[in-house]
XYZ file of C-alpha atoms in Angstrom:
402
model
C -11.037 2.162 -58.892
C -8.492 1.919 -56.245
C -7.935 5.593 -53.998
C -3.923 6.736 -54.412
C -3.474 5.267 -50.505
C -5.036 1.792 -51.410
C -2.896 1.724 -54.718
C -0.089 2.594 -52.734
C -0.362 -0.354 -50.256
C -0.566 -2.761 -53.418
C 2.590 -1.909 -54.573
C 4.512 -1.810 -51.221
C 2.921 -5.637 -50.653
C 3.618 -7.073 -53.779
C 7.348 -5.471 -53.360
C 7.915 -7.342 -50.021
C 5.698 -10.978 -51.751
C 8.718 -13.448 -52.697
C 9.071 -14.858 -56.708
C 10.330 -18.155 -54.969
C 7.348 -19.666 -53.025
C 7.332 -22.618 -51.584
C 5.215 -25.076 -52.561
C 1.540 -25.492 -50.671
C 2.310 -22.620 -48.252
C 0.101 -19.618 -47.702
C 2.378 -16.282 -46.439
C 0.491 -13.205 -44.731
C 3.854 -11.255 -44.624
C 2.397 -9.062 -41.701
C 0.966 -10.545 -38.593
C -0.942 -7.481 -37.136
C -2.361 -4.391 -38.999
C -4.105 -1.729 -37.789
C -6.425 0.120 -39.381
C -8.694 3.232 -39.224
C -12.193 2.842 -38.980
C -13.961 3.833 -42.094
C -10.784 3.518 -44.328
C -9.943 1.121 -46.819
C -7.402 -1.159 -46.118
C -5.564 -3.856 -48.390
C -4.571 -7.298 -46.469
C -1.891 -8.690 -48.203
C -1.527 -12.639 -48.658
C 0.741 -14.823 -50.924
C 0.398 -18.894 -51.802
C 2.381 -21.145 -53.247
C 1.028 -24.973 -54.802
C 2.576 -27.451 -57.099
C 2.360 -26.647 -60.791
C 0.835 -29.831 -61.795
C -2.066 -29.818 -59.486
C -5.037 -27.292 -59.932
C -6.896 -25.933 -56.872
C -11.000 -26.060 -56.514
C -10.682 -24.188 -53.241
C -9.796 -20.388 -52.195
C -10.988 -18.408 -50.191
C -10.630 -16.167 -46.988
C -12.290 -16.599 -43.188
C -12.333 -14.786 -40.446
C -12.404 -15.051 -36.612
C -13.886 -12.749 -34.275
C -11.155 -14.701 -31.600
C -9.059 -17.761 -31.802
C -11.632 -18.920 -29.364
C -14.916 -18.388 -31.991
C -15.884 -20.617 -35.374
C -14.559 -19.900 -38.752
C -16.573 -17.703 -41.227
C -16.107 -17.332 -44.826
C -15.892 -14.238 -45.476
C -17.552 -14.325 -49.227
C -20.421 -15.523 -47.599
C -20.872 -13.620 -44.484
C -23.278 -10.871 -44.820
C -21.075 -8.642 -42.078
C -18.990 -8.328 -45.496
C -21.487 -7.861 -48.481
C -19.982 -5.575 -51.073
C -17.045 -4.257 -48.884
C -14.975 -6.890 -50.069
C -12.715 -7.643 -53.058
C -10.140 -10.401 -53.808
C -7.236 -10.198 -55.653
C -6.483 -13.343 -57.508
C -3.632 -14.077 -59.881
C -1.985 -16.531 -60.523
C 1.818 -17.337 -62.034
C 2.221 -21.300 -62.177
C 2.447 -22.651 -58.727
C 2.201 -18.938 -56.865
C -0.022 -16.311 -56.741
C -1.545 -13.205 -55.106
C -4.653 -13.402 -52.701
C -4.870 -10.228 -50.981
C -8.201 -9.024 -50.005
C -9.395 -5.097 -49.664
C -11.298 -4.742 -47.108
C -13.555 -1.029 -47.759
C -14.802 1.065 -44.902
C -13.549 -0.861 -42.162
C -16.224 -1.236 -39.200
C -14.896 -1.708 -35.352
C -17.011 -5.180 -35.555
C -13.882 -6.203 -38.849
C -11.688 -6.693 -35.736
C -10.382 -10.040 -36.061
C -8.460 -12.206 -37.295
C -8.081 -12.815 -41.080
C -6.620 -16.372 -43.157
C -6.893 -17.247 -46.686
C -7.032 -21.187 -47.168
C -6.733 -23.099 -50.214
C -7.627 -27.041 -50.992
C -5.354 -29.372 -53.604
C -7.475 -30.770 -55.814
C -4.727 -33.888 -56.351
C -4.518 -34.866 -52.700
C -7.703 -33.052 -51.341
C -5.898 -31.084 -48.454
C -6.538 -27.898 -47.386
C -3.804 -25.428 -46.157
C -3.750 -22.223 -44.780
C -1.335 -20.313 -42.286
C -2.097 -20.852 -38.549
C -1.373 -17.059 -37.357
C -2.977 -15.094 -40.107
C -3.422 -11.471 -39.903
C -4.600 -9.869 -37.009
C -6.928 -6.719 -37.383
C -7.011 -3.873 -35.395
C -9.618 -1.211 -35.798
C -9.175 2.123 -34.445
C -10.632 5.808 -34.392
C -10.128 8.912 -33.383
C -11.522 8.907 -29.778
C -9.502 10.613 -27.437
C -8.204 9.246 -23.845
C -6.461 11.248 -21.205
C -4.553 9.599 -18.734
C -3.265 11.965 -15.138
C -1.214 11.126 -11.965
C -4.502 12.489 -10.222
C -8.109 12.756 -10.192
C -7.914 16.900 -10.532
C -5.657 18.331 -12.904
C -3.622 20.755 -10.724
C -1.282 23.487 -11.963
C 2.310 21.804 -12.741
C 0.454 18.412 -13.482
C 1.596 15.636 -15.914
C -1.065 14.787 -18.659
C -1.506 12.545 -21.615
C -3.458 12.323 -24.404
C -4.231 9.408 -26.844
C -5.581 9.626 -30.176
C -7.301 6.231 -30.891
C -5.989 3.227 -29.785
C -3.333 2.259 -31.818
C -0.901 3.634 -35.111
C -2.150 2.536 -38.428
C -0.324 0.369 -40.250
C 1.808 1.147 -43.560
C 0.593 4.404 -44.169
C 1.352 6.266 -41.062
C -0.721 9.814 -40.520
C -0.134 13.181 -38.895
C -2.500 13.341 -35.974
C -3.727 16.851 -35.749
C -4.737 17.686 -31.909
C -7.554 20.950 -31.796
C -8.077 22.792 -28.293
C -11.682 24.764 -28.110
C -11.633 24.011 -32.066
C -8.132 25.312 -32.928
C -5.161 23.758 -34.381
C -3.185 23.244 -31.070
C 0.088 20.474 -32.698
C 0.328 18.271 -35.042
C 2.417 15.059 -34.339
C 3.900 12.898 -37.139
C 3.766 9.229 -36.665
C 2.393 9.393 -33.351
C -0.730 9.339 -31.378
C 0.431 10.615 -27.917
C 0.026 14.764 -26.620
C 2.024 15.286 -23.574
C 1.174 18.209 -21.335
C 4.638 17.626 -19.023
C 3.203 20.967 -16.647
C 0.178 21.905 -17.163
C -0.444 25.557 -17.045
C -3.779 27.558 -16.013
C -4.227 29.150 -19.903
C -4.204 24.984 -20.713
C -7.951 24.014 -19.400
C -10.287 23.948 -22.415
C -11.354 20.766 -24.634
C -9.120 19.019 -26.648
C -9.755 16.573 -29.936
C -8.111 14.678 -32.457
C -8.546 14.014 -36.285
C -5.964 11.825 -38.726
C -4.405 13.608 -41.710
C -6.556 11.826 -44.870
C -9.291 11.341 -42.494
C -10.681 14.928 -41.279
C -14.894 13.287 -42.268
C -14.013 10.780 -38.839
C -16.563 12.235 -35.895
C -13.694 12.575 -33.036
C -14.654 12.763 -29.523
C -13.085 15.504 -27.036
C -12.032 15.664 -23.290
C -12.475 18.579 -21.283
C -9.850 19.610 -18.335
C -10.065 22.104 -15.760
C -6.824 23.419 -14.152
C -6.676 24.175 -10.492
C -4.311 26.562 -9.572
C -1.421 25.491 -7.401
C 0.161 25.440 -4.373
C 2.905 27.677 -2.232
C 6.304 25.186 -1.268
C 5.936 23.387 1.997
C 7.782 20.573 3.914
C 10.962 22.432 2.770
C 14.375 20.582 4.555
C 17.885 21.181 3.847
C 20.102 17.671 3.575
C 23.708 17.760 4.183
C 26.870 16.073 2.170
C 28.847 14.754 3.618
C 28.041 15.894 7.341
C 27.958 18.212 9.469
C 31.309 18.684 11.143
C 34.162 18.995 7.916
C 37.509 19.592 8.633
C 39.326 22.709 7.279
C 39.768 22.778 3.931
C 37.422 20.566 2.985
C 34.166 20.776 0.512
C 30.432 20.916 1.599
C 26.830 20.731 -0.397
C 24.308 21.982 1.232
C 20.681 20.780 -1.058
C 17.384 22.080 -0.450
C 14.268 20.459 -1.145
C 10.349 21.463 -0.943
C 7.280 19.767 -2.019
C 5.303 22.364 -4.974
C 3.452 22.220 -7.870
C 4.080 23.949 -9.607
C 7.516 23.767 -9.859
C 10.184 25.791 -7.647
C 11.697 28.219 -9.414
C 13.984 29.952 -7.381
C 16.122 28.622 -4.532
C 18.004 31.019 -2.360
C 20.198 30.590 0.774
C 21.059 32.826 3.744
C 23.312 32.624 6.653
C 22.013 33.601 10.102
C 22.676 36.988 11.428
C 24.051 38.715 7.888
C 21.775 40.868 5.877
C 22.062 39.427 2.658
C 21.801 35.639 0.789
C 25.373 33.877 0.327
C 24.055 32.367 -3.019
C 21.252 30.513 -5.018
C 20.016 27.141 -7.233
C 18.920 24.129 -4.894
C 22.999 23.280 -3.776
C 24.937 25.498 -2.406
C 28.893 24.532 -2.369
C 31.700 25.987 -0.505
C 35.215 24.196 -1.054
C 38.060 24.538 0.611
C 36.051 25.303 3.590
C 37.520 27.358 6.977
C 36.368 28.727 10.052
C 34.422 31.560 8.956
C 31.950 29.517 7.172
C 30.963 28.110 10.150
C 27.482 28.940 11.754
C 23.737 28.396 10.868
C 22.477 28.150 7.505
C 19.182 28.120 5.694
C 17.223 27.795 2.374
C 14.017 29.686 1.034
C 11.902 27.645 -1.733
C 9.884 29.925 -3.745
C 7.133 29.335 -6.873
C 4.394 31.776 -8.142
C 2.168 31.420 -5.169
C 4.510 31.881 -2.359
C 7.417 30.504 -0.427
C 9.049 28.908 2.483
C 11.950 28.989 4.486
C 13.593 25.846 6.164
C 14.811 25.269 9.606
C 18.247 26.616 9.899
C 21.681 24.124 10.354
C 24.136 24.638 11.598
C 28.410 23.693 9.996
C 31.000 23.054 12.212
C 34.255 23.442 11.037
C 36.886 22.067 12.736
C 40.720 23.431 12.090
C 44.164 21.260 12.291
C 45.002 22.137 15.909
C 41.417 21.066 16.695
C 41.634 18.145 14.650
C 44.763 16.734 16.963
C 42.653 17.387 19.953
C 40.237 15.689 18.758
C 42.424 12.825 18.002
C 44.187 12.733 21.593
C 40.957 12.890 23.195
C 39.535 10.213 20.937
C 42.683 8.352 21.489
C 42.395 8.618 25.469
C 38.663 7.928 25.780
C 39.176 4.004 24.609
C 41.823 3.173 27.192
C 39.682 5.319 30.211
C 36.733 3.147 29.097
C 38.907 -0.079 29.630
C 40.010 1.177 32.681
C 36.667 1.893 33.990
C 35.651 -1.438 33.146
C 37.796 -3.461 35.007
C 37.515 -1.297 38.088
C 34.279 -2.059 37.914
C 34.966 -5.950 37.227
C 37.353 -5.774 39.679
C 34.892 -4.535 42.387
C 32.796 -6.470 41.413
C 34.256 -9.282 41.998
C 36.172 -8.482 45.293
C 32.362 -7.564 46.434
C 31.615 -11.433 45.602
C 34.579 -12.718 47.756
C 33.372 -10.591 50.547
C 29.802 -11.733 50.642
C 31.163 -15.316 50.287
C 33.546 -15.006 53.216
C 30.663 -13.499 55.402
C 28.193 -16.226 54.593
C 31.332 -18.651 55.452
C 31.902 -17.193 58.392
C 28.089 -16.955 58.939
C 27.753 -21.002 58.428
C 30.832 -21.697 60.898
C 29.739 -19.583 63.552
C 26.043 -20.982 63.350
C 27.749 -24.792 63.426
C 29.638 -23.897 66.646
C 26.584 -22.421 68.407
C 24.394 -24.978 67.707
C 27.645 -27.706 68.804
C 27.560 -25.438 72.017
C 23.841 -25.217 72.647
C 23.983 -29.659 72.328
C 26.904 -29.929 74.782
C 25.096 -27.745 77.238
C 21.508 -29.731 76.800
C 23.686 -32.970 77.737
C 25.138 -31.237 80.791
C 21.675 -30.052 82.284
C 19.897 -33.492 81.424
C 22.940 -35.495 83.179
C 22.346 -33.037 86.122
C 19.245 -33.395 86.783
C 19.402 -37.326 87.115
C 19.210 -38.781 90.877
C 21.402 -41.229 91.528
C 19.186 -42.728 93.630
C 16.517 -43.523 91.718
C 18.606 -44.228 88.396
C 20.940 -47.343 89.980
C 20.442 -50.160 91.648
C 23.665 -50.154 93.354
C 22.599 -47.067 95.311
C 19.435 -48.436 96.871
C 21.477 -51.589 98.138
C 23.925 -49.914 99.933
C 21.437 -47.713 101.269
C 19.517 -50.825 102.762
C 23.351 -52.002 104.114
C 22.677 -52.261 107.750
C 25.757 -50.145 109.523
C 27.716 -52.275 111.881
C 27.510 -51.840 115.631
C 30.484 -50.194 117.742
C 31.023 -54.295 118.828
C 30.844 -55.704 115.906
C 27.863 -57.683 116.098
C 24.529 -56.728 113.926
């Protein structure tokens, strides 16, 4: 006898199963179910065949992975008397669903039923069949860190996946007591975890309290005081009169800030509160220094302070004529300095000029003079012929006569 869920399942597939079938065609409807373990589950199938031809052939196999070998399910022994078909038949079309009864993690597979013509002696089936997910009600908790701290993000998962068509209320214990109960899903979230949240939690299905769950345990460390708190400026600094100004605090905690409050140097009390502070329409007696404290449940900390300038219209212009008169100083300064620069380069030039000339006329003058002295110290005597004749030139007698 089927259970009320089981019977239930029947009539949803046999609602969706289509009068028209085509001919030789096997349809799974669903491509992936998943299942709880230790439940019954009904795998829904349809076929379709001429109505002149008979079939000698049909029957459902199974695949641990599209990798391993077909098994026939009838005669596998993993599937002795937790199997039953459902065969009927309406010329040319009929039903083969199989129920599957307490589903083991080792029934994850995947599922076809196949069917061979007797006429032409082919054999069809449908290549994708119906893939079979097993799951239970083992717990896994997922964390941004290795020790749950105070103000922490966690996650909990009740088995590995949602069962299919009849979806349950997952009903989440902590130290044994009901803690929530979540339709349709298999997630807890713990967005900040809190001190009074350490103790073990569980799961169980709704139609399914006999499953053995498993449990996780978490201890909560308490947290920190703020640090590294900065305050960030928008848009800067320096706003003109009548302008607007946020002034945003930020600290590193966990848990959580909860209170943000800001202060102005040298007055006794804060000038507001929440992690921005405005001011619009901003004038000169907002100007000065300014800083935030960042506070949680175990302590708090106070930036360094900044400091708003506010500058007014008639400061503005001067601001703007001595913008204005710093461009054309710097261009004047620059070609001073090109211009000494290069009147520096015709001086050095001339000098080594002058330099070259000079050193040319020396040296012309030092040549002229080393001609001179050589030519002087030549004895005419000794350097011409001419000379040393009329030197041996008898000289005549007072009579004439040699």
């Amino acid at each position: 006898m089927m259970c009320p869920g089981v019977f239930f399942q029947f009539l949803f597939w046999i609602c969706l199963m289509k009068t028209g079938l085509q001919q030789r065609a096997v349809t799974h409807i669903i491509s992936t179910m998943c299942v709880v373990r230790q439940s019954t589950v009904l795998i829904p199938c349809s076929y379709g065949h001429s109505r002149h031809e008979s079939l000698y052939i049909e029957e459902w196999v199974y695949q641990r992975s599209p990798e391993d070998n077909h098994r026939v399910v009838s005669q596998d022994p993993a599937f002795e008397g937790r199997v039953e078909f459902v065969n009927s038949t309406e010329g040319g079309g009929g039903n083969c669903s199989m129920l599957l009864k307490t589903v083991r993690d080792s029934d994850a597979g995947i599922f076809r039923f196949r069917f061979r013509s007797s006429v032409s002696g082919q054999t069809w089936s449908n290549s994708s069949g119906v893939s079979l997910k097993v799951t239970d009600t083992e717990v896994e908790m997922i964390s941004q860190y290795d020790v749950v701290t105070e103000g922490d993000w966690l996650v909990f998962f009740c088995g590995s996946c949602v069962p299919s068509i009849i979806v349950p209320t997952y009903i989440w214990r902590k130290d044994g007591h009901v803690y929530s109960q979540n339709y349709g899903t298999n997630q807890l979230d713990l967005n900040s975890v809190r001190p009074e949240d350490a103790g073990r939690y569980s799961c169980t299905l709704s139609g399914h309290d006999g499953l053995n769950s498993s449990s996780v345990a978490i201890k909560v460390r308490p947290g920190d005081p703020p640090k590294n708190t900065t305050i960030r400026i928008s848009p800067s600094a320096v706003i003109m009169e009548g302008d607007s100004v946020n002034l945003t605090c930020s600290s590193e905690s966990n848990p959580l800030i909860n209170n943000y409050t800001w202060f102005k140097v040298n007055e006794t009390s804060s000038v507001g509160s929440g992690q921005t502070y405005s001011i619009t329409n901003i004038n000169s007696s907002h100007s000065g220094w300014f800083y935030c404290e960042a506070q949680n449940k175990y302590g708090s900390q106070r930036s360094n302070a900044v400091q708003l300038m506010i500058v007014t219209g008639g400061d503005s212009l001067a601001v703007s004529k001595v913008t204005m008169g710093v461009i054309p100083a710097v261009v004047i300064t620059s070609v001073s300095v090109i211009l000494l620069v290069v009147i520096g380069i015709c001086i050095c030039r001339k000098r080594a000029t002058s330099d070259i000339q000079n050193n040319t006329h020396l040296q012309h003058h030092k040549t002229m003079e080393s001609s001179e002295e050589t030519y002087m110290t030549l004895d005419p005597k000794t350097t011409s012929a001419d000379y040393d004749t009329l030197d041996n030139v008898r000289k005549p007698t007072d009579n004439g006569k040699p």
